[in-house]
Short mmCIF file of C-alpha atoms in Angstrom, two decimals:
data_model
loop_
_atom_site.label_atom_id
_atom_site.label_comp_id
_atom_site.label_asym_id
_atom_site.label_seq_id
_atom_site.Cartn_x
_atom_site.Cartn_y
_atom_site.Cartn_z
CA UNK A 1 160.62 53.18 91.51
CA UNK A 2 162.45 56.00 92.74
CA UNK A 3 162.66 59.57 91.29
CA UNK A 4 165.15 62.49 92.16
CA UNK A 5 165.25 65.48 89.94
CA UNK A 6 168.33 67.08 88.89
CA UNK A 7 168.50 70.67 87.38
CA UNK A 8 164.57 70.88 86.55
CA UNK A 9 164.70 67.21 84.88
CA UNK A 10 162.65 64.54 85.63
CA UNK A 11 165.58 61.47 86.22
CA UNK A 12 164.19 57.59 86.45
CA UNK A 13 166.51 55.96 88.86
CA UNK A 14 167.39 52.01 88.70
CA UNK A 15 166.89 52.32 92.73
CA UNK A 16 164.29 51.32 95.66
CA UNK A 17 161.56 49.19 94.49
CA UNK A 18 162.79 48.95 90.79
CA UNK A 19 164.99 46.06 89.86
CA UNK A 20 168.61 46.39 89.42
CA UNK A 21 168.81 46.17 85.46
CA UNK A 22 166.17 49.24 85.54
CA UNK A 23 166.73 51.88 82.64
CA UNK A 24 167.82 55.46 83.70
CA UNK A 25 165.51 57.79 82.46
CA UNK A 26 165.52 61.44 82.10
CA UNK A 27 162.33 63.12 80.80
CA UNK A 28 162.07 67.01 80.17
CA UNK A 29 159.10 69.24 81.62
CA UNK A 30 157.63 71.52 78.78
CA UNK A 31 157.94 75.04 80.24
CA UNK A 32 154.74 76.77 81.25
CA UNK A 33 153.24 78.27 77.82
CA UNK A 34 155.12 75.75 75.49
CA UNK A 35 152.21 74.71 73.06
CA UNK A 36 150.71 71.28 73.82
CA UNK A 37 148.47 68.77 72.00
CA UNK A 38 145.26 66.49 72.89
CA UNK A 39 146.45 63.95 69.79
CA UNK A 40 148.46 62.30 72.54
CA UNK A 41 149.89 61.12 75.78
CA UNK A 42 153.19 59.63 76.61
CA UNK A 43 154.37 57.68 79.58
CA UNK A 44 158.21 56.54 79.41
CA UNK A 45 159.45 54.03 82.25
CA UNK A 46 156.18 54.94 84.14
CA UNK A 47 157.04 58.78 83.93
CA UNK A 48 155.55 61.88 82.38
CA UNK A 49 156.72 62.85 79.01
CA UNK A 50 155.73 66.04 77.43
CA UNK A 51 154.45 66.19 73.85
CA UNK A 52 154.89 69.18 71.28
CA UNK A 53 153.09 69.64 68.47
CA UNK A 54 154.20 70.89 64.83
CA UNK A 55 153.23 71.57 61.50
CA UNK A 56 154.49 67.62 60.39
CA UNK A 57 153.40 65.60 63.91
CA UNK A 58 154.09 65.82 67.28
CA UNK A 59 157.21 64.84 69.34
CA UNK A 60 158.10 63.97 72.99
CA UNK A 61 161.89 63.62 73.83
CA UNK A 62 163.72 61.61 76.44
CA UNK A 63 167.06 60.27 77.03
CA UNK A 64 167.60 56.51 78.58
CA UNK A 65 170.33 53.90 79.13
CA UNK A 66 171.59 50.96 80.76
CA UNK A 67 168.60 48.80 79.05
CA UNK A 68 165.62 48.94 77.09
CA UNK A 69 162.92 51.35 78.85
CA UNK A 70 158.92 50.34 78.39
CA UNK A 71 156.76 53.52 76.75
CA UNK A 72 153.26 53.60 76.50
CA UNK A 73 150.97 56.19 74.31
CA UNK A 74 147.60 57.27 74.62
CA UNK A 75 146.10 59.01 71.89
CA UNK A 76 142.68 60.53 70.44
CA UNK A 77 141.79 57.73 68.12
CA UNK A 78 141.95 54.42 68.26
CA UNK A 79 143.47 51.79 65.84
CA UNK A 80 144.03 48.30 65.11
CA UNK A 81 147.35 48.65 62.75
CA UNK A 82 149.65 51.26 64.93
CA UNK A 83 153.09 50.61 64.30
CA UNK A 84 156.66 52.06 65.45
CA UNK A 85 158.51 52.67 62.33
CA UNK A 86 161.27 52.53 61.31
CA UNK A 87 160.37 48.35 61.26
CA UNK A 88 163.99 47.39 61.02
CA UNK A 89 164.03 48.17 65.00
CA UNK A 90 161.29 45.03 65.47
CA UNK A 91 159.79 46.77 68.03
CA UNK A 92 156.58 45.37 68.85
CA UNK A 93 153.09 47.50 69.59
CA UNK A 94 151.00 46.03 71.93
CA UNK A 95 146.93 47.40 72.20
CA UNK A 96 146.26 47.52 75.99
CA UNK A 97 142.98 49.12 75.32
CA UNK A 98 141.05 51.49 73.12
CA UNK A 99 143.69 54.27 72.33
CA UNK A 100 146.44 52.65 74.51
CA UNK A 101 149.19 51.68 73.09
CA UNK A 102 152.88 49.87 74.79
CA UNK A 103 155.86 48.69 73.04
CA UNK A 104 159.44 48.84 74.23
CA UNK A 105 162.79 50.58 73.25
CA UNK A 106 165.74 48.48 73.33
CA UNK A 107 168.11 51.08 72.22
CA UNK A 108 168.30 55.02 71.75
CA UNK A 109 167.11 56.25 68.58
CA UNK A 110 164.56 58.25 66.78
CA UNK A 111 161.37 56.61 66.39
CA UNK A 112 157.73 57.30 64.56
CA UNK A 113 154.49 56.08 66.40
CA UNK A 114 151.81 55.51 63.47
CA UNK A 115 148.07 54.89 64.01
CA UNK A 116 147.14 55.50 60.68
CA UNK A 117 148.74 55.07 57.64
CA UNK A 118 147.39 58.20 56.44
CA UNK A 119 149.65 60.48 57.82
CA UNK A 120 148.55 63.75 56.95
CA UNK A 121 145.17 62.73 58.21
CA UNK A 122 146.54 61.03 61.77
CA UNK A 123 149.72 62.69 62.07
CA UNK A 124 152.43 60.36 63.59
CA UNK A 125 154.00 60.70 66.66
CA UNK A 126 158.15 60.96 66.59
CA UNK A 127 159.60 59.57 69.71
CA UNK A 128 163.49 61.35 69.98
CA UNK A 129 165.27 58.40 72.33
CA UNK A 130 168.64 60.06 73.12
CA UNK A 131 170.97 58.75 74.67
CA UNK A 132 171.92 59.68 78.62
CA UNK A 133 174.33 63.03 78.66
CA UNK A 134 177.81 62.91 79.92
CA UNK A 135 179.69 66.16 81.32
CA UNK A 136 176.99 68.28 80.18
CA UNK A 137 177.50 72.19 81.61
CA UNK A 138 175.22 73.36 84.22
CA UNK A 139 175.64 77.17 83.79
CA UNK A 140 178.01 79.43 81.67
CA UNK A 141 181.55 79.37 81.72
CA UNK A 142 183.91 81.70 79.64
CA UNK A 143 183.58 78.98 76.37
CA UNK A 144 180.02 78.34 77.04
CA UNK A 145 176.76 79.76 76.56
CA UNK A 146 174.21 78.34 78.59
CA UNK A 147 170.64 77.95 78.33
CA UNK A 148 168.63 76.23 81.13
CA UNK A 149 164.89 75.04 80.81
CA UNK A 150 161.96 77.19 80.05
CA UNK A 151 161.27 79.22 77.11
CA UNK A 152 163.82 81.84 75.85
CA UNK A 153 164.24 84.11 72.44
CA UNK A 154 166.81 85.42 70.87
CA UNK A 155 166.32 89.48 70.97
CA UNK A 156 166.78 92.11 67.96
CA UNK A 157 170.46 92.63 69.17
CA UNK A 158 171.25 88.64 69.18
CA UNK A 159 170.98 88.03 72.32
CA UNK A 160 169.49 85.25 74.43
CA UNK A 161 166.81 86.36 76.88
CA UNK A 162 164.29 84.60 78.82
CA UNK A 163 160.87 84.41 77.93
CA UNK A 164 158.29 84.32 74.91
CA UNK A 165 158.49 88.45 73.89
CA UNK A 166 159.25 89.39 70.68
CA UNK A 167 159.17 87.44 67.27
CA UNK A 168 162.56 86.08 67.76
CA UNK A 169 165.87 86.88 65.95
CA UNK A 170 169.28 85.04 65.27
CA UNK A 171 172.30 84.26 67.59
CA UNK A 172 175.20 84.08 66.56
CA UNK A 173 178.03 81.38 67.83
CA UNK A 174 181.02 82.98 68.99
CA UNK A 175 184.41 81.23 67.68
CA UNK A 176 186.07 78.51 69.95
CA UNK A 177 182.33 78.16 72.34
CA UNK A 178 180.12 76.13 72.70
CA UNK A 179 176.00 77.08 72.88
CA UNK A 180 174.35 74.30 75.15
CA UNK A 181 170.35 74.00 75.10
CA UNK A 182 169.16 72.08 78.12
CA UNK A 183 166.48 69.49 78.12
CA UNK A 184 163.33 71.41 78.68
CA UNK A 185 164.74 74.60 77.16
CA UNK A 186 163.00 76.21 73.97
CA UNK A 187 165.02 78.91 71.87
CA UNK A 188 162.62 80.73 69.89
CA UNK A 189 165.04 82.08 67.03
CA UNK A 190 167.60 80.81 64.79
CA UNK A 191 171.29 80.00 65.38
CA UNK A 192 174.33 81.27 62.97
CA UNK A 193 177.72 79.92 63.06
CA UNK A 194 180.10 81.78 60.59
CA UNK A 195 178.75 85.15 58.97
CA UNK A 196 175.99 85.24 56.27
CA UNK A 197 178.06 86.52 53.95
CA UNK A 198 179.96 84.65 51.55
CA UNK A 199 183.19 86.53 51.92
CA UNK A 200 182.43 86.81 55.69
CA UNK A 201 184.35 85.22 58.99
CA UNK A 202 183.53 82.02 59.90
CA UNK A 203 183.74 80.92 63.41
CA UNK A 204 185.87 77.70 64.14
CA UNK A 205 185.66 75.73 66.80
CA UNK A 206 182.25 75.90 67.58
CA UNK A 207 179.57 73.67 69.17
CA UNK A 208 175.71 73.73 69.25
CA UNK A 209 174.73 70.92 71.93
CA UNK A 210 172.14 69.56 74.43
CA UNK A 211 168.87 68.00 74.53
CA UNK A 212 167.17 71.51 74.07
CA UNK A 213 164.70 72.46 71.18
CA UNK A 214 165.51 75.78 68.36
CA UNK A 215 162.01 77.01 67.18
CA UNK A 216 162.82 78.59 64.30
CA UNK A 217 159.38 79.14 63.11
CA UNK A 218 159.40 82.02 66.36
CA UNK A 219 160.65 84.65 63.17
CA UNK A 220 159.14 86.70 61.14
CA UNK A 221 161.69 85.28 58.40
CA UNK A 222 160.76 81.56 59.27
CA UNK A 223 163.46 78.97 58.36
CA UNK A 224 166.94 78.17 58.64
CA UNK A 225 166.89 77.38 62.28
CA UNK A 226 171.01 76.96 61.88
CA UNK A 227 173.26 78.01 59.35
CA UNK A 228 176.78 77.24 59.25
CA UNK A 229 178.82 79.02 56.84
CA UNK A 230 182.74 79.07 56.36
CA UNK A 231 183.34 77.56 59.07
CA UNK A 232 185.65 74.42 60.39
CA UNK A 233 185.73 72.46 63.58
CA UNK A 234 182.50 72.87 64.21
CA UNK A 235 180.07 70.34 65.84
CA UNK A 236 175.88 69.99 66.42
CA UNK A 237 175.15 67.08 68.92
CA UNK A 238 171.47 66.51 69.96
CA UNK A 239 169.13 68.99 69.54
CA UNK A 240 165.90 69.65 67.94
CA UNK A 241 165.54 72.01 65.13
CA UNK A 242 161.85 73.19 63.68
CA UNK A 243 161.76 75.01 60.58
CA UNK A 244 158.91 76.32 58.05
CA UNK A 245 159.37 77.34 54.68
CA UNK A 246 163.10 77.41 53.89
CA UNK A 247 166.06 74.92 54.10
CA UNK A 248 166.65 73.82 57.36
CA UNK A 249 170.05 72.71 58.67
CA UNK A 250 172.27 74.37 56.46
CA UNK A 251 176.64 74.17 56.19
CA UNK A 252 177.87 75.86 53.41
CA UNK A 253 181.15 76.02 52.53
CA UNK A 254 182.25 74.81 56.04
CA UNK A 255 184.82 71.51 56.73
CA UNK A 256 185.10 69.16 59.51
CA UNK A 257 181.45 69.18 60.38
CA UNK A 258 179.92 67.00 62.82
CA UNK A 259 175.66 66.66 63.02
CA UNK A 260 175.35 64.08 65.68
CA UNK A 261 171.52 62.97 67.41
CA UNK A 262 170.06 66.25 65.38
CA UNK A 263 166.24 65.98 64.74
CA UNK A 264 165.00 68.36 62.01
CA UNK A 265 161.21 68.97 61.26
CA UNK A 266 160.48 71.22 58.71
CA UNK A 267 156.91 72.40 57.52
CA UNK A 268 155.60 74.35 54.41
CA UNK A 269 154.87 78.06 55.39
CA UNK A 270 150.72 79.00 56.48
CA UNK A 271 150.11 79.91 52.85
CA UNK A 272 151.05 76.36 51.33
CA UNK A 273 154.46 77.53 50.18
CA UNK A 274 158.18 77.32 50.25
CA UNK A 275 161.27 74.75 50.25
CA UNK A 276 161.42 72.98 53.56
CA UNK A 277 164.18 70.74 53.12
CA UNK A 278 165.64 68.67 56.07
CA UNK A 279 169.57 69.16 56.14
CA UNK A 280 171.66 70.53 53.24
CA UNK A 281 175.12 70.26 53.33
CA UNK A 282 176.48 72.45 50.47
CA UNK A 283 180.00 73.45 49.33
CA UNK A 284 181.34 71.62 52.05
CA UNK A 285 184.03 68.51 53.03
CA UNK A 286 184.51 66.16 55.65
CA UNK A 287 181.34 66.55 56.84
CA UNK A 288 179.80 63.85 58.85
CA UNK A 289 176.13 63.08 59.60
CA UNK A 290 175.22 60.80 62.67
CA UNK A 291 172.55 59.51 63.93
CA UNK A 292 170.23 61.97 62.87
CA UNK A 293 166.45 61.99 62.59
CA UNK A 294 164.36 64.47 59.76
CA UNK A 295 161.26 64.86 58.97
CA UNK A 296 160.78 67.35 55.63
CA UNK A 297 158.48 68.39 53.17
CA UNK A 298 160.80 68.90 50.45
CA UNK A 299 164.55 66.97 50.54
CA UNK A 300 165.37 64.85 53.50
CA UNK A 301 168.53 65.42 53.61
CA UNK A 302 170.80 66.84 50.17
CA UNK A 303 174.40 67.07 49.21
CA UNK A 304 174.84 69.99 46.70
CA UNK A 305 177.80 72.21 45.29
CA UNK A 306 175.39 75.51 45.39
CA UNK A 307 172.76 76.90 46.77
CA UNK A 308 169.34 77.06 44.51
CA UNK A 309 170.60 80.51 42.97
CA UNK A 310 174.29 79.53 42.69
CA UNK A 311 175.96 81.27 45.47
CA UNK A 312 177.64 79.77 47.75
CA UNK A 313 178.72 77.77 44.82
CA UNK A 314 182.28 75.49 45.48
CA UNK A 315 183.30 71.66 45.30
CA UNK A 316 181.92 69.53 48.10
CA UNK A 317 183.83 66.05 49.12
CA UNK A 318 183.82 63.50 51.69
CA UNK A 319 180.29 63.08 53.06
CA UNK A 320 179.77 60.83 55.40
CA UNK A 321 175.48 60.08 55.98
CA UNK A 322 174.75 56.87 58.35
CA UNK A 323 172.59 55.35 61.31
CA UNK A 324 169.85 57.60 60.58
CA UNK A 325 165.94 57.71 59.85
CA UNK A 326 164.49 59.85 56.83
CA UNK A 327 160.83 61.07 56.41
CA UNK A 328 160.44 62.77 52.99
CA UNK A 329 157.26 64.19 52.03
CA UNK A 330 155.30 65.31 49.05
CA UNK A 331 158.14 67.30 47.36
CA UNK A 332 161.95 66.59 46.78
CA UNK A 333 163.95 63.19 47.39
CA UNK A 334 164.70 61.91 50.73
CA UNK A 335 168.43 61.08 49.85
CA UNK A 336 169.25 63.51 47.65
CA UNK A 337 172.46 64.40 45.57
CA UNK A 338 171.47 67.65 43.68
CA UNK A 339 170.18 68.95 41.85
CA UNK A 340 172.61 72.20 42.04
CA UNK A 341 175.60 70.52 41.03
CA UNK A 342 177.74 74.02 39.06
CA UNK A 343 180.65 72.48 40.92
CA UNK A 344 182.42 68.82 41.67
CA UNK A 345 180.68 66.42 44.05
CA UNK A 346 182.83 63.37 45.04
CA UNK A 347 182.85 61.03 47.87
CA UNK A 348 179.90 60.83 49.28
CA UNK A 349 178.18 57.86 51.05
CA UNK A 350 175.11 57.57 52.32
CA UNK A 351 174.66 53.56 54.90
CA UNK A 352 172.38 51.95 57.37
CA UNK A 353 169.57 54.43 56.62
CA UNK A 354 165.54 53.71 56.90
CA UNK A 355 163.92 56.03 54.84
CA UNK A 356 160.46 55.34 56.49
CA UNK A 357 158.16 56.87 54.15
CA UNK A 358 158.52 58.90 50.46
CA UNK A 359 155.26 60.83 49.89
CA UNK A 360 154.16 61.91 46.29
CA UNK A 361 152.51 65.26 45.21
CA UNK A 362 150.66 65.92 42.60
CA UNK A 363 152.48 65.12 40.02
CA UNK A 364 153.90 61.53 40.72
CA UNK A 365 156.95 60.12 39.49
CA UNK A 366 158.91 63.45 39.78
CA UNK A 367 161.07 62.61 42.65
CA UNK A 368 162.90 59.94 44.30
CA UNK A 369 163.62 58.11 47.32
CA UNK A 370 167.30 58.35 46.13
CA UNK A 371 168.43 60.42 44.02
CA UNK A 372 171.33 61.97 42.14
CA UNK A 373 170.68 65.17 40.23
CA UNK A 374 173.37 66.63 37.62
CA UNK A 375 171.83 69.28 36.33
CA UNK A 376 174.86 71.62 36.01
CA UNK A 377 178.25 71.39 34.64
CA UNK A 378 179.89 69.64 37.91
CA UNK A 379 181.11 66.35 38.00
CA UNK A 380 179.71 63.93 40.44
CA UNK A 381 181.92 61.02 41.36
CA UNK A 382 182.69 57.99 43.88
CA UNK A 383 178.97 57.70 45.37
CA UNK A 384 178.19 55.08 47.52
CA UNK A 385 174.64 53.82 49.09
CA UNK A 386 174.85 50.81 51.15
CA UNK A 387 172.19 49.55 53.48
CA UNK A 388 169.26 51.43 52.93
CA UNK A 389 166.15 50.42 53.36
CA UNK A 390 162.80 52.07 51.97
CA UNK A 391 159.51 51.21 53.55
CA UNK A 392 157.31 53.38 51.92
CA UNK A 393 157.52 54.91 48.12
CA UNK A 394 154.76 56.56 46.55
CA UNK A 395 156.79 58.28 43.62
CA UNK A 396 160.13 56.72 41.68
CA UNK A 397 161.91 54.45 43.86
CA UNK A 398 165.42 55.54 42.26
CA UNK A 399 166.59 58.07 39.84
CA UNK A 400 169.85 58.81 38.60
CA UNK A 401 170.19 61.60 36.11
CA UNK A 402 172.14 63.91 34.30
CA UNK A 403 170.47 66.37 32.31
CA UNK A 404 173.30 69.30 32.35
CA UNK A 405 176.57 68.98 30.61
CA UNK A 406 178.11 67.72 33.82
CA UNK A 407 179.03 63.88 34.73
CA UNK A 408 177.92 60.87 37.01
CA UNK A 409 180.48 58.21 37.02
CA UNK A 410 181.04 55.66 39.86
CA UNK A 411 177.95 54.74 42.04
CA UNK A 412 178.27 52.24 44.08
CA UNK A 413 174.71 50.49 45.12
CA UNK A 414 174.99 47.56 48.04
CA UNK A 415 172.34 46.05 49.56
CA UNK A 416 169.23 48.20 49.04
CA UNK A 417 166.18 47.11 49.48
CA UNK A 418 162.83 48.34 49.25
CA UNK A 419 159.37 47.21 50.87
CA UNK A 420 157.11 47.67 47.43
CA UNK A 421 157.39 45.47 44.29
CA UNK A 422 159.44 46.42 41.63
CA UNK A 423 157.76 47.33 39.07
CA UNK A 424 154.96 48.82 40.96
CA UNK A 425 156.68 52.30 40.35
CA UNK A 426 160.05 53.39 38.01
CA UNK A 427 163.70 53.14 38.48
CA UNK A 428 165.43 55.67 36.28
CA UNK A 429 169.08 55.64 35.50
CA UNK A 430 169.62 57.83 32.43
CA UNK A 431 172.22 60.25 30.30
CA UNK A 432 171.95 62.90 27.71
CA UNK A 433 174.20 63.73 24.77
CA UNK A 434 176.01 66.57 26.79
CA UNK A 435 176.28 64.78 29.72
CA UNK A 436 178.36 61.40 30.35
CA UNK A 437 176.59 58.90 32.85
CA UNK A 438 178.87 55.62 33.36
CA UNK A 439 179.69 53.01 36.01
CA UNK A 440 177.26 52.20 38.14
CA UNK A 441 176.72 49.19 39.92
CA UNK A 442 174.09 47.55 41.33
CA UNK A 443 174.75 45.10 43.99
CA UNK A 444 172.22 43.03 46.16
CA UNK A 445 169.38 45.38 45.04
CA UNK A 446 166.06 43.87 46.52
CA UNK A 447 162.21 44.42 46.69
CA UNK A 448 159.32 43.15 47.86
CA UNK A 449 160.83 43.83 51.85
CA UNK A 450 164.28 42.04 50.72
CA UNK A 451 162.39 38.67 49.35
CA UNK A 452 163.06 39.62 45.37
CA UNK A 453 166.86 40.00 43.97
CA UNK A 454 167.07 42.32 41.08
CA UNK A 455 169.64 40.63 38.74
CA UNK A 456 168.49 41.97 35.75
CA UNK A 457 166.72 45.36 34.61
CA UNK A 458 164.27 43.32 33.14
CA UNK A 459 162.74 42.71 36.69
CA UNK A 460 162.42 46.29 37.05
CA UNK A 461 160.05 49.48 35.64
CA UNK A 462 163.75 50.99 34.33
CA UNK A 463 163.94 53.67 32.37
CA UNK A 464 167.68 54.52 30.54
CA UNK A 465 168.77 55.86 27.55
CA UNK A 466 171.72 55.69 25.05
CA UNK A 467 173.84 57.98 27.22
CA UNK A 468 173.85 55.78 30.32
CA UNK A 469 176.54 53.37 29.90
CA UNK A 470 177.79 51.03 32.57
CA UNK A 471 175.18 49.96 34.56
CA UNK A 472 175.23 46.24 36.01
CA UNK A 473 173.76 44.47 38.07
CA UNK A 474 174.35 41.62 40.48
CA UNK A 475 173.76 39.54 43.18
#
């Protein structure tokens, strides 16, 4: 098969000896010094495809199209089981020999490689399958910043430099331009779009795009590898953010917000500690996630109406959360609505999502893989869920719950289902005398990988109260 490179990138070309319905592939060099790791290999469409280690498994990213492209890993220990989650994709793993693996991709999409089912002992590997660029920049221009391959950090004064010096600082997205991150680039900082403060300028009008990867954990403050903050227009299509210790991909009090093809991993901080959540939209409206991948150790990804110590605070409406894969570990919920709720939450639908896995801590049954959270005095309203799917669950499976004197009234549950029996671990749905909890429906609710209808609460470990009124179910 022929090759050409373009721009430092690695391009698989559907001509010369390859047939005509060949995949285009483009694969991204890792820039001298990048860190590496010897848990595995990966070959995409016969080519080369860098791997990059963090704190929550390793990653190799590509981009493909015009068919399904043929990948093949080779790792450090061998296993009969290894599967390519999430299983709704039906993507097949073949065992070519000890500690070869090949399956193929039909479509672009995030992907996790799993040789173990203990994944904190085997740590997966997350396959980000873009999809082929169009019009992407190849050097500045007055609206846009920018940044080739190789390894570059953000300097004390906010600026973009190349190479590895320094522990990295924050750069800040001018209004009305764009800050594009080629494949094979590596910004060791964080990115800011809007000012910190919460009577600050936003910045409208902005973009964050490419195939490029934001290592946030580069700072001395790790964390919040992008923050968007009173800010509208503003768009984030394709790249990878890493995080460690604090929230990750954050918009707070922004509108009109666009995370498209975003992959977020987030890891607790060296000493065991902090709140690595996935994305948190917060304050916000008409904000739309796409296609995003996340892999957290506390919420996957979490619609609120504050931050944790109530700034920020403000109503949030109209989220729109689809096509995407969750991993949520051993702390927080993977869908999350909460749990700082001090102002109104309404509108907010979360479809077609594979939450993959829901790790428990220490003290089971404290979170969920869904989840809605009053614990303040805001009313939450007009929630929908509709075809999610839950593979693994080692904590509740559901919980809705208002323990503040604030509401939860219209939730709207289609077509769930989850791969674990269902009373093999509890689905909570409960009030308190402060706080009204009414109308939710369940609809096409199954377990047992879709093959048992709930049609009753008697099929199910529930747990409600008095205060929770409302609550049907159906087929």
């Amino acid at each position: 098969m022929a090759t050409a490179t373009l721009l430092g990138l690695t391009v698989l070309a559907p001509w010369g000896a390859a047939p005509a319905s060949a995949a285009t592939v483009v694969t991204y060099p890792a820039p001298p010094g990048a860190p590496t790791t010897g848990q595995y290999a990966v070959s995409v469409g016969g080519r080369s495809s860098p791997v990059h280690p963090t704190g929550l498994g390793a990653f190799t990213n590509f981009s493909f199209g015009g068919g399904p492209v043929a990948v093949t890993v080779t790792t450090s220990k061998d296993s009969p089981t290894a599967v390519l989650r999430p299983r709704d994709a039906a993507v097949r793993v073949t065992r070519l020999a000890p500690r070869t693996f090949r399956f193929t991709i039909p479509v672009p999409g995030s992907y996790s490689f799993e040789i173990d089912p203990d994944t904190d002992t085997y740590p997966p590997l997350f396959l980000f399958a873009n999809p082929l660029e169009v019009g992407a920049p190849t050097g500045n221009t007055p609206t846009t910043r920018y940044v080739g391959p190789g390894v570059w950090t953000v300097d004390g004064a906010g600026q973009i430099v190349p190479g590895a010096s320094g522990p990295g600082g924050t750069y800040a997205v001018p209004p009305g331009t764009r800050l594009y991150l080629a494949g094979g680039a590596i910004l060791r900082g964080k990115i800011r779009i809007g000012a910190d403060s919460e009577s600050g300028p936003g910045a409208d009008g902005t973009a964050v795009t490419g195939r490029g990867i934001v290592d946030s954990t580069a700072v001395i403050d790790h964390g919040r590898p992008l923050r968007i903050n009173n800010s509208t227009g503003v768009t984030i299509d394709g790249p990878i953010f890493l995080g460690q210790k604090h929230w990750g991909v954050v918009s707070r009090r922004s509108a009109q917000v666009t995370l498209r093809n975003i992959k977020v991993i987030n890891w607790r901080d060296d000493d065991g500690t902090g709140t690595p959540d996935g994305i948190d939209v917060v304050a916000s409206r008409n904000v739309e996630v796409d296609g995003v991948f996340v892999r957290s150790y506390d919420d996957g990804i979490a619609i609120k109406s504050s931050m944790s110590d109530g700034a920020w605070a403000g109503s949030t409406s109209q989220i729109y959360v689809h096509d995407s894969v969750v991993f949520n570990g051993r702390a927080g919920n993977a869908l999350e609505i909460g749990r700082e709720t001090g102002a109104p939450i309404t509108g907010v639908s979360y479809e077609n999502i594979d939450v993959i896995h829901k790790l428990a801590r220490s003290d089971p049954y404290a979170r969920d893989a869904i989840s809605i959270f009053v614990r303040d005095g805001g009313d939450v309203s007009d929630i929908n869920y509709r075809d999610i799917r839950v593979e693994e669950c080692q904590e509740r499976y559901l919980g809705f719950e208002v323990t503040g004197s604030g509401s939860l009234t219209g939730v709207d549950v289609d077509d769930v289902v989850f791969a674990g029996p269902p009373r093999a671990l509890p689905t909570v749905v409960a009030g308190n005398p402060n706080g009204l909890l009414d109308d939710v429906d369940f609809r096409g609710l199954r377990f047992n990988g879709g093959s048992t209808l709930i049609t009753s609460p008697s099929q199910l470990a529930f747990v409600t109260n008095a205060y929770a009124t409302g609550v049907t179910f159906g087929p």
